[in-house]
Amino acid sequence: MARTAPNQTVGFDEPSVLAEARRRRTFAVISHPDAGKSTLTEALALHARVISEAGAIHGKAGRRSTVSDWMTMEKERGISITSTALQFGYRAPDGTDCVINLLDTPGHADFSEDTYRVLSAVDCAVMLIDAAKGLEPQTLKLFQVCRHRRIPIITVINKWDRPGRDALELLDEIEQRIGLRPTPLTWPVGYAGAFHGVLDRRTGEFIHFVRTAGGATIAPERVLSAEDALTIADAQWTTAVEECELLAADGADYDRDTFLGCTTTPVLFTAAVLNFGVSQLLDVLVHYAPAPAAQLDTDGEPRRLDDPFSAFVFKVQAGMDTSHRDRLAYARVCSGSFERGDVVVHATTGKPFTTKYAQSVFGQQRTTMDVAFPGDVIGLVNATALRVGDTLYREVPVQYPPIPSFAPEHFAVARAADAGKHKQFRRGITQLEQEGVIQVLRSDLRGDQAPVLAAVGPMQFEVAVHRMATELHTPIELEPLKYTIARRTRPQDVAELQAQRSVEVLTRADGAVLALFTDRWRLAAIEKEHPDLLLELLVAAA
């Protein structure tokens, strides 16, 4: 398993675009906090031989930090706050050569909006489940997004090296609670907390794991026959074989059509912190995960993979390099071939956009990207004109659907701690708004010096305050507001709503007019008294 150059073809034609697209695997890892998402991301990079040692999320002695969690707050708190892209080449043991575009997402519910944006850019998702806790609230929410977007899901039951629940019980929970039929590809030999390895249901072989010191390096694997497995694992092997026979009798075998049709989910068992089961996941991604397909435009028409270049921006991030105050726009290539230096069209403005600073991203590390194909994520530096949801194209115009914003549930007025820094304050708030760190609501009544910050969760406020102080050198003060509900309304309804008690109407940067309410009872009362007013639910609104 060796690292290969992600993009090797120069001077390509249409057939090579299709061939390169078939090599791509673009997926996100989603889960509830603490299920081991960033640990799994690190382990995948380790097994692909793109890093020599796996980092630790919580700064374990002698271990470096993970490549995907690079922000200061992420290292201090041991959580993922922002989505990260990792691109690397991988050659499977059978010689299949792929380019992996792995998107690590925040697990914390407060950053659901960032995860939602990332899920618009992937072809598949790896749903990570804690063996002891099973399906948790955030996992369920993210699954609903995947179901809405028709994203196939590979399920990984993690932390099998620790005490946890019964494997069959976990499969029953998946089927009963989310309606996906589990079709295990591997099966644990040994109960949770006493993990010997896995039975590969496709070959009948025993993949036996050997522990390494602290799990920092690749765990050696021994592939043994059923006869040899019986001498090593004895009763645990016999139990695993019997359980697999039950699964086969119940029809719980992998089927590609139902997997891609989002009605079944292949399942693997891992202990990512010890690098157990990770190589099997990589090979499943290579051989089972879907390659890029045609993307639908705003009219519902597919843009073919071999049509001229197009891409859409799903994330904007600043502050990645403290020595250079640049801003990186992440764009998913949807069609055609991309060459650094290409002049493309920004669909929103119709203006040309030069891509001479295109980069490939590996966590916080960046290298020049010369070529890219459908499925790839390209980083466009100093792209100040680009916003989340923007479309880029060459030759044949196209517009991809916008990425909706989540319904905010927390609101606070922001003011500069130093009134003399009003210009820096406005620039900083605008930057965070454009990145999607926080939603910013404005009104003539409050003015530019006291915008309302709106968030899905309160931790977004902490990130905004931290970044304003450390990166933008403009400390801010927040005054919490009592509003808890936002609804979309119309300009013609503003005057009537503003006249109501405990209601405020503000405008978001995308032009959406939002009415804020203190609670459900106040909203219900106004809906009853004024049935002609438009009070529309936002995405993910309860």
Coordinates of C-alpha atoms in Angstrom, one line a residue:
M1 CA 0.0 0.0 0.0
A2 CA 1.9 3.0 -1.2
R3 CA 1.2 6.6 -1.7
T4 CA 0.8 7.7 -5.3
A5 CA 0.6 11.1 -6.8
P6 CA -3.0 12.2 -6.6
N7 CA -3.0 13.8 -10.0
Q8 CA -0.6 12.5 -12.6
T9 CA -2.3 13.1 -15.9
V10 CA -1.4 16.3 -17.9
G11 CA -2.5 16.9 -21.4
F12 CA -5.7 15.0 -21.0
D13 CA -8.8 14.5 -23.3
E14 CA -12.4 13.6 -22.5
P15 CA -11.8 9.8 -22.1
S16 CA -9.1 10.5 -19.6
V17 CA -11.4 12.8 -17.6
L18 CA -13.8 9.9 -17.2
A19 CA -11.0 7.5 -16.3
E20 CA -9.7 10.0 -13.7
A21 CA -13.2 10.4 -12.3
R22 CA -13.5 6.7 -11.9
R23 CA -10.3 6.8 -9.7
R24 CA -11.8 9.3 -7.3
R25 CA -13.5 8.5 -3.9
T26 CA -14.9 11.5 -2.2
F27 CA -16.5 10.9 1.1
A28 CA -17.1 12.5 4.6
V29 CA -16.8 10.9 8.0
I30 CA -19.8 11.7 10.2
S31 CA -20.7 10.9 13.8
H32 CA -21.6 12.1 17.2
P33 CA -18.8 13.8 19.2
D34 CA -16.2 11.5 20.7
A35 CA -17.1 8.5 18.4
G36 CA -13.5 8.7 17.1
K37 CA -14.0 10.6 13.8
S38 CA -10.7 12.5 13.8
T39 CA -8.9 9.4 15.1
L40 CA -10.3 7.4 12.2
T41 CA -9.3 10.1 9.7
E42 CA -5.8 10.0 11.1
A43 CA -5.7 6.2 10.9
L44 CA -6.8 6.2 7.3
A45 CA -4.0 8.6 6.4
L46 CA -1.5 6.4 8.3
H47 CA -2.6 3.2 6.5
A48 CA -2.4 5.0 3.1
R49 CA 1.2 5.8 4.0
V50 CA 0.8 9.5 3.7
I51 CA 1.9 10.1 7.4
S52 CA 4.4 7.9 9.3
E53 CA 2.7 8.2 12.7
A54 CA -0.9 8.7 13.8
G55 CA -1.5 11.8 15.9
A56 CA -3.6 12.0 19.1
I57 CA -6.7 14.2 19.5
H58 CA -6.1 14.9 23.2
G59 CA -2.4 15.6 23.0
K60 CA -1.3 12.2 24.5
A61 CA 2.3 12.3 25.7
G62 CA 4.8 11.6 23.0
R63 CA 2.2 11.9 20.2
R64 CA 1.8 14.7 17.8
S65 CA -1.6 16.3 17.1
T66 CA -3.8 15.1 14.3
V67 CA -3.4 16.6 10.8
S68 CA -7.2 17.3 10.5
D69 CA -7.6 19.2 13.8
W70 CA -5.2 22.1 13.3
M71 CA -7.0 25.1 15.0
T72 CA -5.8 26.1 18.4
M73 CA -9.3 25.6 19.9
E74 CA -9.5 22.1 18.4
K75 CA -6.2 21.1 20.0
E76 CA -7.1 22.7 23.4
R77 CA -10.5 21.1 23.6
G78 CA -9.9 17.8 21.7
I79 CA -12.9 18.3 19.4
S80 CA -13.3 19.1 15.7
I81 CA -14.6 22.6 15.1
T82 CA -14.2 23.1 11.4
S83 CA -14.3 20.7 8.5
T84 CA -11.0 19.7 6.9
A85 CA -10.1 18.2 3.5
L86 CA -7.4 15.6 3.1
Q87 CA -6.4 14.4 -0.4
F88 CA -4.0 11.6 -1.0
G89 CA -3.3 8.8 -3.5
Y90 CA -3.7 5.2 -2.4
R91 CA -3.0 1.9 -4.1
A92 CA -4.9 -1.1 -2.8
P93 CA -3.3 -4.5 -2.2
D94 CA -4.8 -5.8 -5.5
G95 CA -3.1 -2.8 -7.4
T96 CA -6.2 -0.7 -7.8
D97 CA -5.1 2.9 -7.8
C98 CA -7.3 5.6 -6.3
V99 CA -7.3 9.3 -5.3
I100 CA -8.9 9.7 -1.9
N101 CA -10.7 13.0 -1.0
L102 CA -11.5 12.6 2.6
L103 CA -13.6 15.3 4.4
D104 CA -13.4 15.3 8.2
T105 CA -16.4 17.0 9.7
P106 CA -17.2 18.5 13.1
G107 CA -19.2 16.1 15.3
H108 CA -20.5 18.7 17.8
A109 CA -24.1 19.6 17.1
D110 CA -23.2 23.3 17.3
F111 CA -21.4 23.0 14.0
S112 CA -24.1 21.1 12.1
E113 CA -24.2 23.8 9.4
D114 CA -20.5 23.2 8.5
T115 CA -21.1 19.5 8.3
Y116 CA -24.2 20.1 6.1
R117 CA -22.1 22.1 3.7
V118 CA -19.5 19.4 3.5
L119 CA -22.2 16.7 2.8
S120 CA -23.2 18.6 -0.3
A121 CA -19.7 17.9 -1.7
V122 CA -19.4 14.1 -1.2
D123 CA -20.4 11.0 -3.0
C124 CA -20.5 8.7 0.1
A125 CA -20.4 9.0 3.9
V126 CA -18.7 6.9 6.5
M127 CA -21.0 6.8 9.6
L128 CA -19.0 6.1 12.7
I129 CA -20.7 4.6 15.7
D130 CA -19.4 4.1 19.2
A131 CA -19.6 0.4 20.1
A132 CA -20.7 1.3 23.7
K133 CA -23.2 4.0 22.9
G134 CA -24.7 3.0 19.5
L135 CA -26.7 5.6 17.5
E136 CA -26.5 9.0 19.2
P137 CA -28.5 12.2 18.5
Q138 CA -26.0 13.9 16.3
T139 CA -25.5 10.8 14.2
L140 CA -29.2 10.5 13.7
K141 CA -29.4 14.2 12.5
L142 CA -26.6 13.7 10.1
F143 CA -28.1 10.5 8.8
Q144 CA -31.3 12.4 8.0
V145 CA -29.2 14.9 5.9
C146 CA -27.6 11.9 4.1
R147 CA -31.0 10.4 3.4
H148 CA -32.3 13.7 2.1
R149 CA -29.3 14.0 -0.3
R150 CA -29.4 10.3 -1.2
I151 CA -25.8 9.7 0.0
P152 CA -24.9 6.0 0.4
I153 CA -23.5 5.2 3.8
I154 CA -20.8 2.8 5.0
T155 CA -21.1 2.1 8.7
V156 CA -18.1 1.6 10.9
I157 CA -18.7 0.4 14.5
N158 CA -15.7 1.8 16.3
K159 CA -14.0 1.3 19.7
W160 CA -14.3 -2.5 19.7
D161 CA -11.2 -2.6 21.8
R162 CA -13.3 -1.2 24.7
P163 CA -16.3 -2.7 26.6
G164 CA -19.4 -2.1 24.6
R165 CA -22.7 -3.6 23.4
D166 CA -23.4 -6.8 21.6
A167 CA -22.7 -6.7 17.8
L168 CA -26.1 -8.2 16.8
E169 CA -27.8 -5.7 19.2
L170 CA -26.1 -2.8 17.4
L171 CA -27.2 -4.1 14.0
D172 CA -30.8 -4.3 15.2
E173 CA -30.6 -0.7 16.5
I174 CA -29.4 0.6 13.1
E175 CA -32.2 -1.2 11.2
Q176 CA -34.9 -0.2 13.7
R177 CA -34.0 3.4 14.2
I178 CA -32.9 4.6 10.8
G179 CA -34.3 2.0 8.5
L180 CA -31.0 1.0 6.9
R181 CA -30.5 -2.8 6.6
P182 CA -26.9 -3.6 7.9
T183 CA -24.9 -6.0 5.7
P184 CA -21.7 -6.7 7.6
L185 CA -18.5 -7.2 5.5
T186 CA -16.4 -8.0 8.6
W187 CA -17.5 -9.5 11.9
P188 CA -15.7 -9.2 15.3
V189 CA -13.9 -12.2 16.7
G190 CA -14.2 -11.6 20.4
Y191 CA -16.7 -9.4 22.3
A192 CA -16.2 -5.6 22.7
G193 CA -13.3 -5.0 25.0
A194 CA -11.6 -8.3 24.0
F195 CA -10.9 -7.8 20.3
H196 CA -8.8 -10.5 18.5
G197 CA -9.6 -9.4 15.0
V198 CA -12.4 -9.8 12.4
L199 CA -13.8 -12.6 10.3
D200 CA -13.9 -11.4 6.7
R201 CA -17.4 -12.6 5.5
R202 CA -16.3 -12.3 1.9
T203 CA -13.4 -14.8 2.2
G204 CA -14.1 -16.7 5.4
E205 CA -10.6 -15.8 6.6
F206 CA -9.5 -14.6 10.1
I207 CA -7.7 -11.2 10.1
H208 CA -5.8 -11.3 13.3
F209 CA -4.5 -8.0 14.8
V210 CA -1.4 -7.4 16.7
R211 CA -1.2 -4.4 19.1
T212 CA 1.4 -1.7 18.7
A213 CA 2.7 0.7 21.3
G214 CA 0.0 3.3 21.8
G215 CA -1.5 2.7 18.4
A216 CA 0.8 5.3 16.8
T217 CA 1.9 3.0 14.0
I218 CA 0.2 0.5 11.7
A219 CA -0.9 -2.6 13.5
P220 CA 0.4 -5.7 11.8
E221 CA -2.2 -8.1 10.5
R222 CA -2.1 -11.8 10.0
V223 CA -4.5 -13.4 7.5
L224 CA -5.3 -16.9 8.8
S225 CA -7.4 -19.8 7.6
A226 CA -10.5 -20.9 9.5
E227 CA -8.5 -23.9 10.8
D228 CA -5.7 -21.7 12.2
A229 CA -8.2 -19.2 13.6
L230 CA -9.8 -22.0 15.6
T231 CA -6.5 -22.8 17.3
I232 CA -5.9 -19.1 18.2
A233 CA -9.3 -17.8 19.0
D234 CA -11.1 -21.0 19.8
A235 CA -14.6 -20.3 21.3
Q236 CA -14.6 -16.7 20.1
W237 CA -14.0 -17.9 16.5
T238 CA -16.7 -20.5 16.7
T239 CA -19.1 -17.8 18.0
A240 CA -18.2 -15.5 15.2
V241 CA -18.8 -18.2 12.6
E242 CA -22.2 -19.1 14.1
E243 CA -23.3 -15.4 14.1
C244 CA -22.2 -15.0 10.5
E245 CA -24.2 -18.0 9.5
L246 CA -27.2 -16.4 11.2
L247 CA -26.6 -13.2 9.2
A248 CA -26.4 -15.1 5.9
A249 CA -29.6 -17.0 6.7
D250 CA -31.3 -13.7 7.4
G251 CA -30.1 -12.3 4.0
A252 CA -27.8 -9.7 5.6
D253 CA -25.2 -10.0 2.7
Y254 CA -23.8 -7.1 0.8
D255 CA -25.6 -6.0 -2.3
R256 CA -24.3 -3.2 -4.4
D257 CA -27.6 -2.0 -5.8
T258 CA -29.3 -1.7 -2.5
F259 CA -26.2 0.0 -1.0
L260 CA -26.1 2.6 -3.8
G261 CA -29.9 2.9 -3.5
C262 CA -29.4 3.9 0.2
T263 CA -31.5 1.1 1.6
T264 CA -28.6 -1.1 3.0
T265 CA -25.3 -0.2 4.6
P266 CA -22.1 -2.2 4.6
V267 CA -20.7 -2.6 8.2
L268 CA -17.2 -3.0 9.5
F269 CA -15.8 -3.3 13.0
T270 CA -12.7 -1.3 14.0
A271 CA -10.6 0.0 16.9
A272 CA -9.3 3.2 15.1
V273 CA -7.2 4.4 18.1
L274 CA -5.2 1.1 17.8
N275 CA -5.4 1.1 13.9
F276 CA -7.4 -2.1 13.9
G277 CA -9.7 -2.7 10.9
V278 CA -8.7 0.5 9.2
S279 CA -7.0 -1.1 6.1
Q280 CA -10.3 -3.0 5.5
L281 CA -12.2 0.2 5.5
L282 CA -9.8 1.8 3.0
D283 CA -10.2 -1.2 0.6
V284 CA -14.0 -1.1 1.0
L285 CA -13.9 2.6 0.0
V286 CA -11.8 1.8 -3.0
H287 CA -13.9 -1.2 -4.2
Y288 CA -17.4 -0.4 -3.0
A289 CA -17.8 3.4 -2.5
P290 CA -19.2 5.2 -5.6
A291 CA -17.1 7.2 -7.9
P292 CA -18.3 10.8 -8.9
A293 CA -21.5 11.0 -10.9
A294 CA -23.2 13.8 -12.9
Q295 CA -24.4 16.6 -10.6
L296 CA -27.8 18.2 -11.1
D297 CA -28.0 22.0 -11.8
T298 CA -30.7 24.4 -10.6
D299 CA -33.0 23.2 -13.4
G300 CA -32.6 19.6 -12.4
E301 CA -30.5 18.8 -15.4
P302 CA -27.3 16.6 -15.0
R303 CA -24.0 18.1 -15.9
R304 CA -22.0 15.2 -17.4
L305 CA -18.6 14.4 -16.0
D306 CA -17.0 15.0 -19.4
D307 CA -18.7 18.4 -19.9
P308 CA -16.4 21.5 -19.6
F309 CA -15.1 22.3 -16.2
S310 CA -17.5 23.3 -13.4
A311 CA -17.3 23.3 -9.6
F312 CA -19.1 24.7 -6.6
V313 CA -17.8 26.3 -3.5
F314 CA -18.8 24.5 -0.3
K315 CA -16.6 26.1 2.3
V316 CA -14.5 29.2 2.8
Q317 CA -11.8 29.3 5.5
A318 CA -9.4 32.0 6.7
G319 CA -6.7 31.9 9.4
M320 CA -5.1 28.6 8.2
D321 CA -1.7 30.3 7.9
T322 CA -1.1 32.9 10.6
S323 CA 1.9 34.3 8.7
H324 CA -0.2 35.0 5.6
R325 CA -3.7 36.4 6.1
D326 CA -5.1 34.6 3.1
R327 CA -8.5 33.0 2.6
L328 CA -9.1 29.6 1.1
A329 CA -12.2 28.6 -0.8
Y330 CA -12.9 24.9 -1.0
A331 CA -14.5 23.9 -4.3
R332 CA -15.7 20.4 -5.4
V333 CA -15.0 19.7 -9.1
C334 CA -18.2 18.5 -10.7
S335 CA -17.3 18.1 -14.4
G336 CA -14.4 18.4 -16.8
S337 CA -10.7 18.9 -16.2
F338 CA -9.0 21.7 -14.2
E339 CA -5.6 23.1 -14.8
R340 CA -4.0 25.6 -12.6
G341 CA -4.1 29.0 -14.3
D342 CA -7.4 28.4 -16.0
V343 CA -9.6 31.4 -16.3
V344 CA -13.1 30.4 -15.3
V345 CA -16.4 32.3 -14.9
H346 CA -17.9 33.1 -11.5
A347 CA -21.5 32.3 -12.1
T348 CA -22.9 34.8 -9.5
T349 CA -21.2 37.8 -11.0
G350 CA -20.5 36.6 -14.6
K351 CA -16.9 37.9 -14.1
P352 CA -13.7 35.9 -14.9
F353 CA -11.8 34.3 -12.1
T354 CA -8.1 33.3 -12.4
T355 CA -7.0 30.1 -10.7
K356 CA -3.2 30.5 -10.7
Y357 CA -3.1 29.9 -6.9
A358 CA -5.0 26.6 -6.8
Q359 CA -3.8 24.3 -4.1
S360 CA -4.3 20.7 -2.9
V361 CA -5.1 20.6 0.8
F362 CA -4.0 18.1 3.4
G363 CA -5.3 19.4 6.7
Q364 CA -3.5 22.7 7.3
Q365 CA -0.7 21.7 4.8
R366 CA -1.1 23.0 1.3
T367 CA 0.7 22.2 -2.0
T368 CA 0.3 23.6 -5.5
M369 CA -2.4 21.7 -7.4
D370 CA -1.7 21.6 -11.2
V371 CA -4.6 19.4 -12.3
A372 CA -7.9 18.2 -10.9
F373 CA -10.9 16.1 -12.0
P374 CA -14.5 15.4 -11.0
G375 CA -14.6 14.5 -7.3
D376 CA -11.5 16.4 -6.3
V377 CA -11.5 19.3 -3.8
I378 CA -9.4 22.3 -4.9
G379 CA -8.3 25.1 -2.7
L380 CA -8.5 28.6 -4.2
V381 CA -6.3 31.1 -2.4
N382 CA -7.3 34.7 -1.8
A383 CA -10.7 34.1 -3.4
T384 CA -12.3 37.1 -1.8
A385 CA -15.1 37.2 -4.3
L386 CA -16.2 33.6 -3.6
R387 CA -19.0 32.7 -1.2
V388 CA -20.3 29.4 0.0
G389 CA -22.6 27.9 -2.7
D390 CA -21.0 29.8 -5.6
T391 CA -20.6 28.1 -9.0
L392 CA -17.5 28.3 -11.2
Y393 CA -17.5 27.1 -14.8
R394 CA -15.7 27.2 -18.1
E395 CA -17.3 27.5 -21.6
V396 CA -20.8 26.1 -21.0
P397 CA -22.7 28.1 -18.3
V398 CA -24.1 26.2 -15.3
Q399 CA -25.5 27.1 -11.9
Y400 CA -25.6 24.5 -9.1
P401 CA -28.3 24.8 -6.4
P402 CA -27.4 27.0 -3.4
I403 CA -26.5 25.4 -0.1
P404 CA -29.2 26.3 2.4
S405 CA -28.5 27.8 5.8
F406 CA -29.6 26.1 9.0
A407 CA -32.2 27.6 11.3
P408 CA -30.4 29.5 14.1
E409 CA -31.6 29.0 17.7
H410 CA -29.2 31.3 19.6
F411 CA -28.8 35.1 19.1
A412 CA -26.5 37.8 20.5
V413 CA -25.7 41.4 19.7
A414 CA -22.0 41.9 18.9
R415 CA -20.1 45.1 19.6
A416 CA -16.4 46.0 19.3
A417 CA -14.7 46.0 22.8
D418 CA -12.8 49.0 21.5
A419 CA -15.2 51.5 19.9
G420 CA -12.2 53.0 17.9
K421 CA -11.9 49.8 15.9
H422 CA -15.2 50.1 14.1
K423 CA -13.7 49.5 10.6
Q424 CA -11.7 46.4 11.7
F425 CA -14.9 45.2 13.5
R426 CA -17.0 45.5 10.4
R427 CA -14.3 43.7 8.3
G428 CA -13.9 40.9 10.8
I429 CA -17.6 40.3 11.2
T430 CA -18.0 40.3 7.4
Q431 CA -15.2 37.8 7.1
L432 CA -16.7 35.4 9.6
E433 CA -20.0 35.7 7.9
Q434 CA -18.6 34.9 4.4
E435 CA -16.8 31.9 5.8
G436 CA -20.1 30.6 7.4
V437 CA -18.6 30.6 10.9
I438 CA -21.7 32.5 12.1
Q439 CA -24.9 34.0 10.6
V440 CA -25.0 37.8 10.7
L441 CA -28.4 39.6 10.9
R442 CA -28.7 43.3 10.3
S443 CA -31.3 46.0 10.5
D444 CA -31.3 49.8 10.1
L445 CA -32.4 50.1 13.7
R446 CA -29.3 48.4 15.1
G447 CA -26.8 49.6 12.5
D448 CA -23.4 48.1 11.4
Q449 CA -21.9 48.6 14.9
A450 CA -24.4 46.2 16.6
P451 CA -25.2 43.3 14.3
V452 CA -27.0 40.3 15.6
L453 CA -25.0 37.1 15.5
A454 CA -27.2 34.0 14.9
A455 CA -26.0 30.4 15.6
V456 CA -27.1 26.9 15.6
G457 CA -25.3 26.3 18.9
P458 CA -23.6 28.5 21.5
M459 CA -20.1 27.2 20.7
Q460 CA -20.2 29.0 17.4
F461 CA -20.2 32.2 19.5
E462 CA -17.1 31.1 21.3
V463 CA -15.3 30.4 18.0
A464 CA -16.4 33.9 16.6
V465 CA -15.1 35.6 19.8
H466 CA -11.9 33.7 19.7
R467 CA -11.1 34.3 16.1
M468 CA -12.1 38.0 16.3
A469 CA -9.6 38.4 19.1
T470 CA -6.7 36.2 18.0
E471 CA -6.8 36.4 14.2
L472 CA -8.5 39.7 13.5
H473 CA -7.2 41.5 16.5
T474 CA -10.6 43.1 17.3
P475 CA -12.0 41.7 20.6
I476 CA -15.8 41.8 20.7
E477 CA -18.4 41.7 23.4
L478 CA -21.7 39.7 23.1
E479 CA -25.0 40.6 24.6
P480 CA -27.3 37.5 24.5
L481 CA -30.9 38.0 23.2
K482 CA -34.0 36.1 24.4
Y483 CA -35.0 35.0 20.9
T484 CA -35.0 31.2 20.3
I485 CA -36.9 30.8 17.0
A486 CA -36.4 32.2 13.5
R487 CA -38.8 32.1 10.6
R488 CA -38.4 33.4 7.0
T489 CA -40.9 36.1 6.1
R490 CA -41.5 38.6 3.2
P491 CA -40.6 42.3 3.0
Q492 CA -44.3 43.2 2.8
D493 CA -44.9 41.5 6.2
V494 CA -42.1 43.4 8.0
A495 CA -44.1 46.3 9.2
E496 CA -46.9 44.2 10.8
L497 CA -44.3 41.9 12.5
Q498 CA -42.3 44.8 13.8
A499 CA -45.4 46.1 15.5
Q500 CA -45.8 42.8 17.5
R501 CA -44.5 42.4 21.0
S502 CA -41.4 40.2 21.5
V503 CA -40.6 40.1 17.8
E504 CA -37.7 41.5 15.8
V505 CA -37.2 41.4 12.0
L506 CA -33.7 41.4 10.5
T507 CA -32.0 40.7 7.2
R508 CA -29.3 38.0 6.5
A509 CA -26.5 38.5 4.0
D510 CA -28.2 36.2 1.4
G511 CA -31.2 38.6 1.4
A512 CA -33.4 36.4 3.6
V513 CA -35.7 38.4 5.9
L514 CA -36.0 36.6 9.2
A515 CA -38.5 37.2 12.0
L516 CA -37.2 36.3 15.5
F517 CA -39.5 35.1 18.3
T518 CA -38.9 34.6 22.0
D519 CA -40.6 31.2 22.1
R520 CA -43.1 28.9 20.4
W521 CA -46.1 30.2 22.2
R522 CA -45.4 33.8 21.0
L523 CA -45.0 32.4 17.4
A524 CA -48.2 30.4 17.7
A525 CA -50.1 33.4 18.9
I526 CA -49.0 35.6 16.1
E527 CA -49.7 32.8 13.5
K528 CA -53.3 32.6 14.9
E529 CA -53.9 36.3 15.0
H530 CA -52.3 37.0 11.6
P531 CA -52.8 34.0 9.4
D532 CA -51.8 35.9 6.2
L533 CA -48.3 36.5 7.4
L534 CA -45.6 34.3 5.8
L535 CA -43.6 32.6 8.6
E536 CA -41.7 29.8 6.8
L537 CA -39.6 27.1 8.4
L538 CA -35.9 27.2 7.7
V539 CA -33.7 24.1 7.0
A540 CA -33.4 21.9 10.1
A541 CA -35.9 24.0 12.1
A542 CA -37.6 22.1 14.8

